[in-house]
Amino acid sequence: MAGNSQRRNRRTSNKKGATAGSGGQRRKGLEGRGPTPKAEDRKKHKANRISNAMARQAAKRRPAPRRGGPKGTSEMVVGRNPVFEALRDGVPAVTLYVQQFIDNDERVREALQLAAERGNINLMEAPRPELDRLTGGLNHQGMVLQVPPYEYSLPNELTASAYDNGEDPLIVALDGITDPRNLGAIIRSVSAFGGHGVVVPERRAASMTAGAWKSSAGTAARTPVSRVTNLTRAIQDYKKEGLTIVGLAAEGTHEVHELEQLGGPVVIVIGSEDKGIGRLVGENCDYLVRIPMPGGAESLNAGVAAGVVLYEAARRRATRGRA
């Protein structure tokens, strides 16, 4: 009968509510959601946008990582002769990997003896597949030497070391020198003539590899090398410290033996044999000098040229010291 409220499950109100068999949804709906998040933690909230913006600004103001001083990358010297020569020439090493069941010839025995004599090189025996993986499939001949990353100095550490010894800084800056053997030879000349260090740019330049160590004939262990992101800026900073910047160029207005400033605090800038020093670097030099070559040669190797200029600088310093 219409309007009969006695019928089972008949709704008697327009209000919505839980029905029988709801699975406890009403009870879950009554449960709390925990404390309300802070305004800055809620997405789309104004306080959250402000907080994120402040964090980005703080990241921009954060000091840049130390440049010039960071380590380089680890290097692998592969092959029996290269490994032996690196150990013989004093190239620093961390680990010598030797292939399992390798033919124990004379070169292997000599390399193992040199590594043992140093006392600070780990000797590791490894299967051939592992050595193939370490070297990227190069012909390692069963011997791999791991060279540790080189620790570069900061530019101002070179001048500070000179002043601490009561000496005027004598520094060589390299522009466009890409051959590690040239870098090693220049380091050797800097050491021989009493220089205080070498500065190289990070890009398009040789770095302190095993080849540079070998060419330096061990002098890299006592002659610091600084690596900078911008060579022009490093030269400008040296000028602010009072150092004279002397660039070596074929079009130089002075001959090297004429420049008295080589006897004082100086940075000698040397470029590659084919291109010389760059335009911006040259514009920041106080003097451009040339090496007279009566024999008619058009240019000198960068390592040889560095030795000539460094000899003249050392000669002037020695003369001034006797005066």
JSON list of C-alpha atoms in Angstrom, two decimals, residues 65-255:
[
{"chain": "A", "resi": 65, "resn": "PRO", "atom": "CA", "xyz": [83.62, 24.67, -5.97]},
{"chain": "A", "resi": 66, "resn": "ARG", "atom": "CA", "xyz": [87.34, 25.17, -5.64]},
{"chain": "A", "resi": 67, "resn": "ARG", "atom": "CA", "xyz": [88.84, 25.63, -9.08]},
{"chain": "A", "resi": 68, "resn": "GLY", "atom": "CA", "xyz": [92.39, 24.74, -9.98]},
{"chain": "A", "resi": 69, "resn": "GLY", "atom": "CA", "xyz": [92.84, 22.54, -6.95]},
{"chain": "A", "resi": 70, "resn": "PRO", "atom": "CA", "xyz": [90.63, 19.56, -7.64]},
{"chain": "A", "resi": 71, "resn": "LYS", "atom": "CA", "xyz": [92.06, 16.22, -8.60]},
{"chain": "A", "resi": 72, "resn": "GLY", "atom": "CA", "xyz": [92.05, 15.01, -12.16]},
{"chain": "A", "resi": 73, "resn": "THR", "atom": "CA", "xyz": [90.96, 11.55, -13.24]},
{"chain": "A", "resi": 74, "resn": "SER", "atom": "CA", "xyz": [92.66, 8.23, -12.67]},
{"chain": "A", "resi": 75, "resn": "GLU", "atom": "CA", "xyz": [94.65, 6.91, -15.64]},
{"chain": "A", "resi": 76, "resn": "MET", "atom": "CA", "xyz": [95.58, 3.43, -16.80]},
{"chain": "A", "resi": 77, "resn": "VAL", "atom": "CA", "xyz": [98.99, 2.68, -18.34]},
{"chain": "A", "resi": 78, "resn": "VAL", "atom": "CA", "xyz": [98.73, -0.52, -20.38]},
{"chain": "A", "resi": 79, "resn": "GLY", "atom": "CA", "xyz": [101.31, -2.86, -21.91]},
{"chain": "A", "resi": 80, "resn": "ARG", "atom": "CA", "xyz": [104.49, -4.40, -20.54]},
{"chain": "A", "resi": 81, "resn": "ASN", "atom": "CA", "xyz": [106.95, -1.82, -21.85]},
{"chain": "A", "resi": 82, "resn": "PRO", "atom": "CA", "xyz": [104.84, 1.26, -20.98]},
{"chain": "A", "resi": 83, "resn": "VAL", "atom": "CA", "xyz": [104.22, -0.09, -17.47]},
{"chain": "A", "resi": 84, "resn": "PHE", "atom": "CA", "xyz": [107.90, -0.84, -16.93]},
{"chain": "A", "resi": 85, "resn": "GLU", "atom": "CA", "xyz": [108.97, 2.61, -18.23]},
{"chain": "A", "resi": 86, "resn": "ALA", "atom": "CA", "xyz": [106.38, 4.38, -16.05]},
{"chain": "A", "resi": 87, "resn": "LEU", "atom": "CA", "xyz": [107.65, 2.55, -12.95]},
{"chain": "A", "resi": 88, "resn": "ARG", "atom": "CA", "xyz": [111.27, 3.19, -13.91]},
{"chain": "A", "resi": 89, "resn": "ASP", "atom": "CA", "xyz": [110.68, 6.91, -14.46]},
{"chain": "A", "resi": 90, "resn": "GLY", "atom": "CA", "xyz": [108.96, 7.41, -11.13]},
{"chain": "A", "resi": 91, "resn": "VAL", "atom": "CA", "xyz": [105.40, 7.91, -12.33]},
{"chain": "A", "resi": 92, "resn": "PRO", "atom": "CA", "xyz": [103.19, 7.69, -9.23]},
{"chain": "A", "resi": 93, "resn": "ALA", "atom": "CA", "xyz": [101.04, 4.58, -9.14]},
{"chain": "A", "resi": 94, "resn": "VAL", "atom": "CA", "xyz": [98.36, 3.04, -6.95]},
{"chain": "A", "resi": 95, "resn": "THR", "atom": "CA", "xyz": [97.93, -0.50, -8.24]},
{"chain": "A", "resi": 96, "resn": "LEU", "atom": "CA", "xyz": [99.75, -2.84, -10.61]},
{"chain": "A", "resi": 97, "resn": "TYR", "atom": "CA", "xyz": [97.38, -5.38, -12.16]},
{"chain": "A", "resi": 98, "resn": "VAL", "atom": "CA", "xyz": [98.98, -8.57, -13.46]},
{"chain": "A", "resi": 99, "resn": "GLN", "atom": "CA", "xyz": [97.11, -11.17, -15.46]},
{"chain": "A", "resi": 100, "resn": "GLN", "atom": "CA", "xyz": [96.76, -14.62, -13.98]},
{"chain": "A", "resi": 101, "resn": "PHE", "atom": "CA", "xyz": [99.12, -17.25, -15.44]},
{"chain": "A", "resi": 102, "resn": "ILE", "atom": "CA", "xyz": [101.04, -14.57, -17.39]},
{"chain": "A", "resi": 103, "resn": "ASP", "atom": "CA", "xyz": [104.27, -15.53, -19.16]},
{"chain": "A", "resi": 104, "resn": "ASN", "atom": "CA", "xyz": [106.91, -14.46, -16.67]},
{"chain": "A", "resi": 105, "resn": "ASP", "atom": "CA", "xyz": [109.36, -12.85, -19.10]},
{"chain": "A", "resi": 106, "resn": "GLU", "atom": "CA", "xyz": [112.16, -10.42, -18.23]},
{"chain": "A", "resi": 107, "resn": "ARG", "atom": "CA", "xyz": [110.03, -7.26, -18.62]},
{"chain": "A", "resi": 108, "resn": "VAL", "atom": "CA", "xyz": [107.35, -8.64, -16.29]},
{"chain": "A", "resi": 109, "resn": "ARG", "atom": "CA", "xyz": [109.95, -9.56, -13.67]},
{"chain": "A", "resi": 110, "resn": "GLU", "atom": "CA", "xyz": [111.56, -6.11, -13.86]},
{"chain": "A", "resi": 111, "resn": "ALA", "atom": "CA", "xyz": [108.21, -4.34, -13.49]},
{"chain": "A", "resi": 112, "resn": "LEU", "atom": "CA", "xyz": [107.26, -6.47, -10.50]},
{"chain": "A", "resi": 113, "resn": "GLN", "atom": "CA", "xyz": [110.62, -5.79, -8.90]},
{"chain": "A", "resi": 114, "resn": "LEU", "atom": "CA", "xyz": [110.28, -2.01, -9.36]},
{"chain": "A", "resi": 115, "resn": "ALA", "atom": "CA", "xyz": [106.78, -2.07, -7.89]},
{"chain": "A", "resi": 116, "resn": "ALA", "atom": "CA", "xyz": [107.95, -4.11, -4.91]},
{"chain": "A", "resi": 117, "resn": "GLU", "atom": "CA", "xyz": [110.88, -1.75, -4.30]},
{"chain": "A", "resi": 118, "resn": "ARG", "atom": "CA", "xyz": [108.55, 1.22, -4.01]},
{"chain": "A", "resi": 119, "resn": "GLY", "atom": "CA", "xyz": [106.57, -0.51, -1.29]},
{"chain": "A", "resi": 120, "resn": "ASN", "atom": "CA", "xyz": [103.41, 1.59, -1.76]},
{"chain": "A", "resi": 121, "resn": "ILE", "atom": "CA", "xyz": [101.95, -0.02, -4.88]},
{"chain": "A", "resi": 122, "resn": "ASN", "atom": "CA", "xyz": [99.25, -2.66, -4.55]},
{"chain": "A", "resi": 123, "resn": "LEU", "atom": "CA", "xyz": [99.90, -5.82, -6.57]},
{"chain": "A", "resi": 124, "resn": "MET", "atom": "CA", "xyz": [96.70, -7.40, -7.88]},
{"chain": "A", "resi": 125, "resn": "GLU", "atom": "CA", "xyz": [96.35, -10.61, -9.86]},
{"chain": "A", "resi": 126, "resn": "ALA", "atom": "CA", "xyz": [93.34, -10.52, -12.17]},
{"chain": "A", "resi": 127, "resn": "PRO", "atom": "CA", "xyz": [91.89, -12.71, -14.92]},
{"chain": "A", "resi": 128, "resn": "ARG", "atom": "CA", "xyz": [92.20, -11.51, -18.51]},
{"chain": "A", "resi": 129, "resn": "PRO", "atom": "CA", "xyz": [88.48, -10.56, -18.85]},
{"chain": "A", "resi": 130, "resn": "GLU", "atom": "CA", "xyz": [88.83, -8.20, -15.89]},
{"chain": "A", "resi": 131, "resn": "LEU", "atom": "CA", "xyz": [91.87, -6.50, -17.44]},
{"chain": "A", "resi": 132, "resn": "ASP", "atom": "CA", "xyz": [89.99, -6.25, -20.74]},
{"chain": "A", "resi": 133, "resn": "ARG", "atom": "CA", "xyz": [87.19, -4.47, -18.89]},
{"chain": "A", "resi": 134, "resn": "LEU", "atom": "CA", "xyz": [89.56, -2.10, -17.05]},
{"chain": "A", "resi": 135, "resn": "THR", "atom": "CA", "xyz": [91.32, -1.06, -20.26]},
{"chain": "A", "resi": 136, "resn": "GLY", "atom": "CA", "xyz": [88.34, -0.98, -22.59]},
{"chain": "A", "resi": 137, "resn": "GLY", "atom": "CA", "xyz": [89.72, -3.81, -24.68]},
{"chain": "A", "resi": 138, "resn": "LEU", "atom": "CA", "xyz": [93.20, -2.35, -25.25]},
{"chain": "A", "resi": 139, "resn": "ASN", "atom": "CA", "xyz": [96.17, -4.64, -25.84]},
{"chain": "A", "resi": 140, "resn": "HIS", "atom": "CA", "xyz": [97.39, -4.67, -22.24]},
{"chain": "A", "resi": 141, "resn": "GLN", "atom": "CA", "xyz": [99.68, -7.72, -22.64]},
{"chain": "A", "resi": 142, "resn": "GLY", "atom": "CA", "xyz": [98.70, -8.80, -19.13]},
{"chain": "A", "resi": 143, "resn": "MET", "atom": "CA", "xyz": [99.94, -5.71, -17.28]},
{"chain": "A", "resi": 144, "resn": "VAL", "atom": "CA", "xyz": [98.03, -2.55, -16.27]},
{"chain": "A", "resi": 145, "resn": "LEU", "atom": "CA", "xyz": [99.25, 0.24, -14.00]},
{"chain": "A", "resi": 146, "resn": "GLN", "atom": "CA", "xyz": [96.75, 2.55, -12.32]},
{"chain": "A", "resi": 147, "resn": "VAL", "atom": "CA", "xyz": [98.03, 6.13, -11.96]},
{"chain": "A", "resi": 148, "resn": "PRO", "atom": "CA", "xyz": [96.27, 8.20, -9.27]},
{"chain": "A", "resi": 149, "resn": "PRO", "atom": "CA", "xyz": [94.58, 11.53, -10.07]},
{"chain": "A", "resi": 150, "resn": "TYR", "atom": "CA", "xyz": [96.99, 14.46, -10.05]},
{"chain": "A", "resi": 151, "resn": "GLU", "atom": "CA", "xyz": [96.43, 17.08, -7.34]},
{"chain": "A", "resi": 152, "resn": "TYR", "atom": "CA", "xyz": [96.66, 20.51, -8.96]},
{"chain": "A", "resi": 153, "resn": "SER", "atom": "CA", "xyz": [97.65, 23.60, -7.00]},
{"chain": "A", "resi": 154, "resn": "LEU", "atom": "CA", "xyz": [95.83, 26.93, -6.94]},
{"chain": "A", "resi": 155, "resn": "PRO", "atom": "CA", "xyz": [97.43, 29.85, -8.85]},
{"chain": "A", "resi": 156, "resn": "ASN", "atom": "CA", "xyz": [98.01, 31.90, -5.70]},
{"chain": "A", "resi": 157, "resn": "GLU", "atom": "CA", "xyz": [99.74, 28.95, -4.05]},
{"chain": "A", "resi": 158, "resn": "LEU", "atom": "CA", "xyz": [102.57, 29.25, -6.58]},
{"chain": "A", "resi": 159, "resn": "THR", "atom": "CA", "xyz": [103.28, 32.88, -5.67]},
{"chain": "A", "resi": 160, "resn": "ALA", "atom": "CA", "xyz": [102.82, 32.22, -1.97]},
{"chain": "A", "resi": 161, "resn": "SER", "atom": "CA", "xyz": [105.44, 29.45, -2.09]},
{"chain": "A", "resi": 162, "resn": "ALA", "atom": "CA", "xyz": [107.94, 31.80, -3.75]},
{"chain": "A", "resi": 163, "resn": "TYR", "atom": "CA", "xyz": [107.41, 34.61, -1.25]},
{"chain": "A", "resi": 164, "resn": "ASP", "atom": "CA", "xyz": [107.65, 32.17, 1.65]},
{"chain": "A", "resi": 165, "resn": "ASN", "atom": "CA", "xyz": [111.16, 31.30, 0.41]},
{"chain": "A", "resi": 166, "resn": "GLY", "atom": "CA", "xyz": [112.08, 34.97, 0.07]},
{"chain": "A", "resi": 167, "resn": "GLU", "atom": "CA", "xyz": [112.12, 34.78, -3.74]},
{"chain": "A", "resi": 168, "resn": "ASP", "atom": "CA", "xyz": [110.41, 36.62, -6.58]},
{"chain": "A", "resi": 169, "resn": "PRO", "atom": "CA", "xyz": [107.90, 34.34, -8.31]},
{"chain": "A", "resi": 170, "resn": "LEU", "atom": "CA", "xyz": [108.98, 32.81, -11.61]},
{"chain": "A", "resi": 171, "resn": "ILE", "atom": "CA", "xyz": [105.95, 31.14, -13.20]},
{"chain": "A", "resi": 172, "resn": "VAL", "atom": "CA", "xyz": [105.31, 29.74, -16.67]},
{"chain": "A", "resi": 173, "resn": "ALA", "atom": "CA", "xyz": [101.79, 29.88, -18.12]},
{"chain": "A", "resi": 174, "resn": "LEU", "atom": "CA", "xyz": [100.97, 27.70, -21.13]},
{"chain": "A", "resi": 175, "resn": "ASP", "atom": "CA", "xyz": [98.47, 28.66, -23.82]},
{"chain": "A", "resi": 176, "resn": "GLY", "atom": "CA", "xyz": [97.46, 25.97, -26.31]},
{"chain": "A", "resi": 177, "resn": "ILE", "atom": "CA", "xyz": [100.07, 23.35, -25.35]},
{"chain": "A", "resi": 178, "resn": "THR", "atom": "CA", "xyz": [98.27, 20.07, -26.00]},
{"chain": "A", "resi": 179, "resn": "ASP", "atom": "CA", "xyz": [101.13, 17.54, -26.03]},
{"chain": "A", "resi": 180, "resn": "PRO", "atom": "CA", "xyz": [101.74, 16.04, -22.55]},
{"chain": "A", "resi": 181, "resn": "ARG", "atom": "CA", "xyz": [105.39, 15.47, -23.49]},
{"chain": "A", "resi": 182, "resn": "ASN", "atom": "CA", "xyz": [105.84, 19.21, -24.07]},
{"chain": "A", "resi": 183, "resn": "LEU", "atom": "CA", "xyz": [104.19, 19.89, -20.72]},
{"chain": "A", "resi": 184, "resn": "GLY", "atom": "CA", "xyz": [106.56, 17.47, -19.02]},
{"chain": "A", "resi": 185, "resn": "ALA", "atom": "CA", "xyz": [109.60, 19.00, -20.74]},
{"chain": "A", "resi": 186, "resn": "ILE", "atom": "CA", "xyz": [108.54, 22.51, -19.66]},
{"chain": "A", "resi": 187, "resn": "ILE", "atom": "CA", "xyz": [108.05, 21.34, -16.08]},
{"chain": "A", "resi": 188, "resn": "ARG", "atom": "CA", "xyz": [111.59, 19.94, -16.22]},
{"chain": "A", "resi": 189, "resn": "SER", "atom": "CA", "xyz": [112.97, 23.31, -17.40]},
{"chain": "A", "resi": 190, "resn": "VAL", "atom": "CA", "xyz": [111.01, 25.20, -14.75]},
{"chain": "A", "resi": 191, "resn": "SER", "atom": "CA", "xyz": [112.51, 22.97, -12.10]},
{"chain": "A", "resi": 192, "resn": "ALA", "atom": "CA", "xyz": [116.03, 23.25, -13.55]},
{"chain": "A", "resi": 193, "resn": "PHE", "atom": "CA", "xyz": [116.03, 27.06, -13.60]},
{"chain": "A", "resi": 194, "resn": "GLY", "atom": "CA", "xyz": [114.44, 27.68, -10.22]},
{"chain": "A", "resi": 195, "resn": "GLY", "atom": "CA", "xyz": [110.86, 28.34, -11.32]},
{"chain": "A", "resi": 196, "resn": "HIS", "atom": "CA", "xyz": [107.94, 28.09, -8.93]},
{"chain": "A", "resi": 197, "resn": "GLY", "atom": "CA", "xyz": [105.31, 26.38, -11.02]},
{"chain": "A", "resi": 198, "resn": "VAL", "atom": "CA", "xyz": [103.35, 26.01, -14.23]},
{"chain": "A", "resi": 199, "resn": "VAL", "atom": "CA", "xyz": [99.82, 27.18, -15.04]},
{"chain": "A", "resi": 200, "resn": "VAL", "atom": "CA", "xyz": [97.69, 25.38, -17.64]},
{"chain": "A", "resi": 201, "resn": "PRO", "atom": "CA", "xyz": [94.07, 25.96, -18.74]},
{"chain": "A", "resi": 202, "resn": "GLU", "atom": "CA", "xyz": [91.47, 23.24, -18.26]},
{"chain": "A", "resi": 203, "resn": "ARG", "atom": "CA", "xyz": [90.31, 23.17, -21.88]},
{"chain": "A", "resi": 204, "resn": "ARG", "atom": "CA", "xyz": [92.27, 22.42, -25.03]},
{"chain": "A", "resi": 205, "resn": "ALA", "atom": "CA", "xyz": [95.46, 21.85, -23.09]},
{"chain": "A", "resi": 206, "resn": "ALA", "atom": "CA", "xyz": [97.65, 19.00, -21.91]},
{"chain": "A", "resi": 207, "resn": "SER", "atom": "CA", "xyz": [97.12, 17.76, -18.38]},
{"chain": "A", "resi": 208, "resn": "MET", "atom": "CA", "xyz": [99.26, 15.82, -15.94]},
{"chain": "A", "resi": 209, "resn": "THR", "atom": "CA", "xyz": [99.08, 12.38, -17.49]},
{"chain": "A", "resi": 210, "resn": "ALA", "atom": "CA", "xyz": [101.59, 9.56, -17.18]},
{"chain": "A", "resi": 211, "resn": "GLY", "atom": "CA", "xyz": [103.23, 10.87, -20.37]},
{"chain": "A", "resi": 212, "resn": "ALA", "atom": "CA", "xyz": [103.78, 14.29, -18.80]},
{"chain": "A", "resi": 213, "resn": "TRP", "atom": "CA", "xyz": [105.22, 12.67, -15.68]},
{"chain": "A", "resi": 214, "resn": "LYS", "atom": "CA", "xyz": [107.67, 10.64, -17.75]},
{"chain": "A", "resi": 215, "resn": "SER", "atom": "CA", "xyz": [108.81, 13.66, -19.80]},
{"chain": "A", "resi": 216, "resn": "SER", "atom": "CA", "xyz": [109.39, 15.64, -16.62]},
{"chain": "A", "resi": 217, "resn": "ALA", "atom": "CA", "xyz": [111.99, 13.05, -15.55]},
{"chain": "A", "resi": 218, "resn": "GLY", "atom": "CA", "xyz": [110.71, 13.07, -11.99]},
{"chain": "A", "resi": 219, "resn": "THR", "atom": "CA", "xyz": [110.68, 16.86, -11.56]},
{"chain": "A", "resi": 220, "resn": "ALA", "atom": "CA", "xyz": [106.87, 16.91, -11.55]},
{"chain": "A", "resi": 221, "resn": "ALA", "atom": "CA", "xyz": [107.08, 15.58, -8.00]},
{"chain": "A", "resi": 222, "resn": "ARG", "atom": "CA", "xyz": [108.56, 18.91, -6.82]},
{"chain": "A", "resi": 223, "resn": "THR", "atom": "CA", "xyz": [107.24, 21.44, -9.35]},
{"chain": "A", "resi": 224, "resn": "PRO", "atom": "CA", "xyz": [103.56, 22.31, -8.79]},
{"chain": "A", "resi": 225, "resn": "VAL", "atom": "CA", "xyz": [101.10, 22.65, -11.66]},
{"chain": "A", "resi": 226, "resn": "SER", "atom": "CA", "xyz": [97.97, 24.78, -11.42]},
{"chain": "A", "resi": 227, "resn": "ARG", "atom": "CA", "xyz": [94.96, 24.27, -13.68]},
{"chain": "A", "resi": 228, "resn": "VAL", "atom": "CA", "xyz": [92.61, 27.21, -14.25]},
{"chain": "A", "resi": 229, "resn": "THR", "atom": "CA", "xyz": [89.28, 27.63, -16.03]},
{"chain": "A", "resi": 230, "resn": "ASN", "atom": "CA", "xyz": [90.28, 30.94, -17.63]},
{"chain": "A", "resi": 231, "resn": "LEU", "atom": "CA", "xyz": [93.93, 31.64, -18.40]},
{"chain": "A", "resi": 232, "resn": "THR", "atom": "CA", "xyz": [93.34, 35.32, -19.19]},
{"chain": "A", "resi": 233, "resn": "ARG", "atom": "CA", "xyz": [91.69, 35.89, -15.83]},
{"chain": "A", "resi": 234, "resn": "ALA", "atom": "CA", "xyz": [94.51, 34.06, -14.04]},
{"chain": "A", "resi": 235, "resn": "ILE", "atom": "CA", "xyz": [97.06, 36.32, -15.76]},
{"chain": "A", "resi": 236, "resn": "GLN", "atom": "CA", "xyz": [95.09, 39.40, -14.75]},
{"chain": "A", "resi": 237, "resn": "ASP", "atom": "CA", "xyz": [95.08, 38.21, -11.15]},
{"chain": "A", "resi": 238, "resn": "TYR", "atom": "CA", "xyz": [98.87, 37.79, -11.27]},
{"chain": "A", "resi": 239, "resn": "LYS", "atom": "CA", "xyz": [99.18, 41.35, -12.61]},
{"chain": "A", "resi": 240, "resn": "LYS", "atom": "CA", "xyz": [97.18, 42.59, -9.63]},
{"chain": "A", "resi": 241, "resn": "GLU", "atom": "CA", "xyz": [99.70, 40.83, -7.38]},
{"chain": "A", "resi": 242, "resn": "GLY", "atom": "CA", "xyz": [102.48, 42.85, -8.99]},
{"chain": "A", "resi": 243, "resn": "LEU", "atom": "CA", "xyz": [103.91, 40.27, -11.39]},
{"chain": "A", "resi": 244, "resn": "THR", "atom": "CA", "xyz": [105.06, 41.28, -14.87]},
{"chain": "A", "resi": 245, "resn": "ILE", "atom": "CA", "xyz": [103.48, 39.29, -17.70]},
{"chain": "A", "resi": 246, "resn": "VAL", "atom": "CA", "xyz": [105.92, 38.47, -20.50]},
{"chain": "A", "resi": 247, "resn": "GLY", "atom": "CA", "xyz": [104.57, 36.75, -23.60]},
{"chain": "A", "resi": 248, "resn": "LEU", "atom": "CA", "xyz": [106.81, 34.85, -26.01]},
{"chain": "A", "resi": 249, "resn": "ALA", "atom": "CA", "xyz": [105.85, 35.74, -29.59]},
{"chain": "A", "resi": 250, "resn": "ALA", "atom": "CA", "xyz": [107.53, 35.87, -32.99]},
{"chain": "A", "resi": 251, "resn": "GLU", "atom": "CA", "xyz": [106.31, 39.45, -33.41]},
{"chain": "A", "resi": 252, "resn": "GLY", "atom": "CA", "xyz": [107.71, 40.52, -30.03]},
{"chain": "A", "resi": 253, "resn": "THR", "atom": "CA", "xyz": [109.04, 44.07, -29.77]},
{"chain": "A", "resi": 254, "resn": "HIS", "atom": "CA", "xyz": [111.93, 43.05, -27.50]},
{"chain": "A", "resi": 255, "resn": "GLU", "atom": "CA", "xyz": [114.52, 40.32, -27.72]}
]
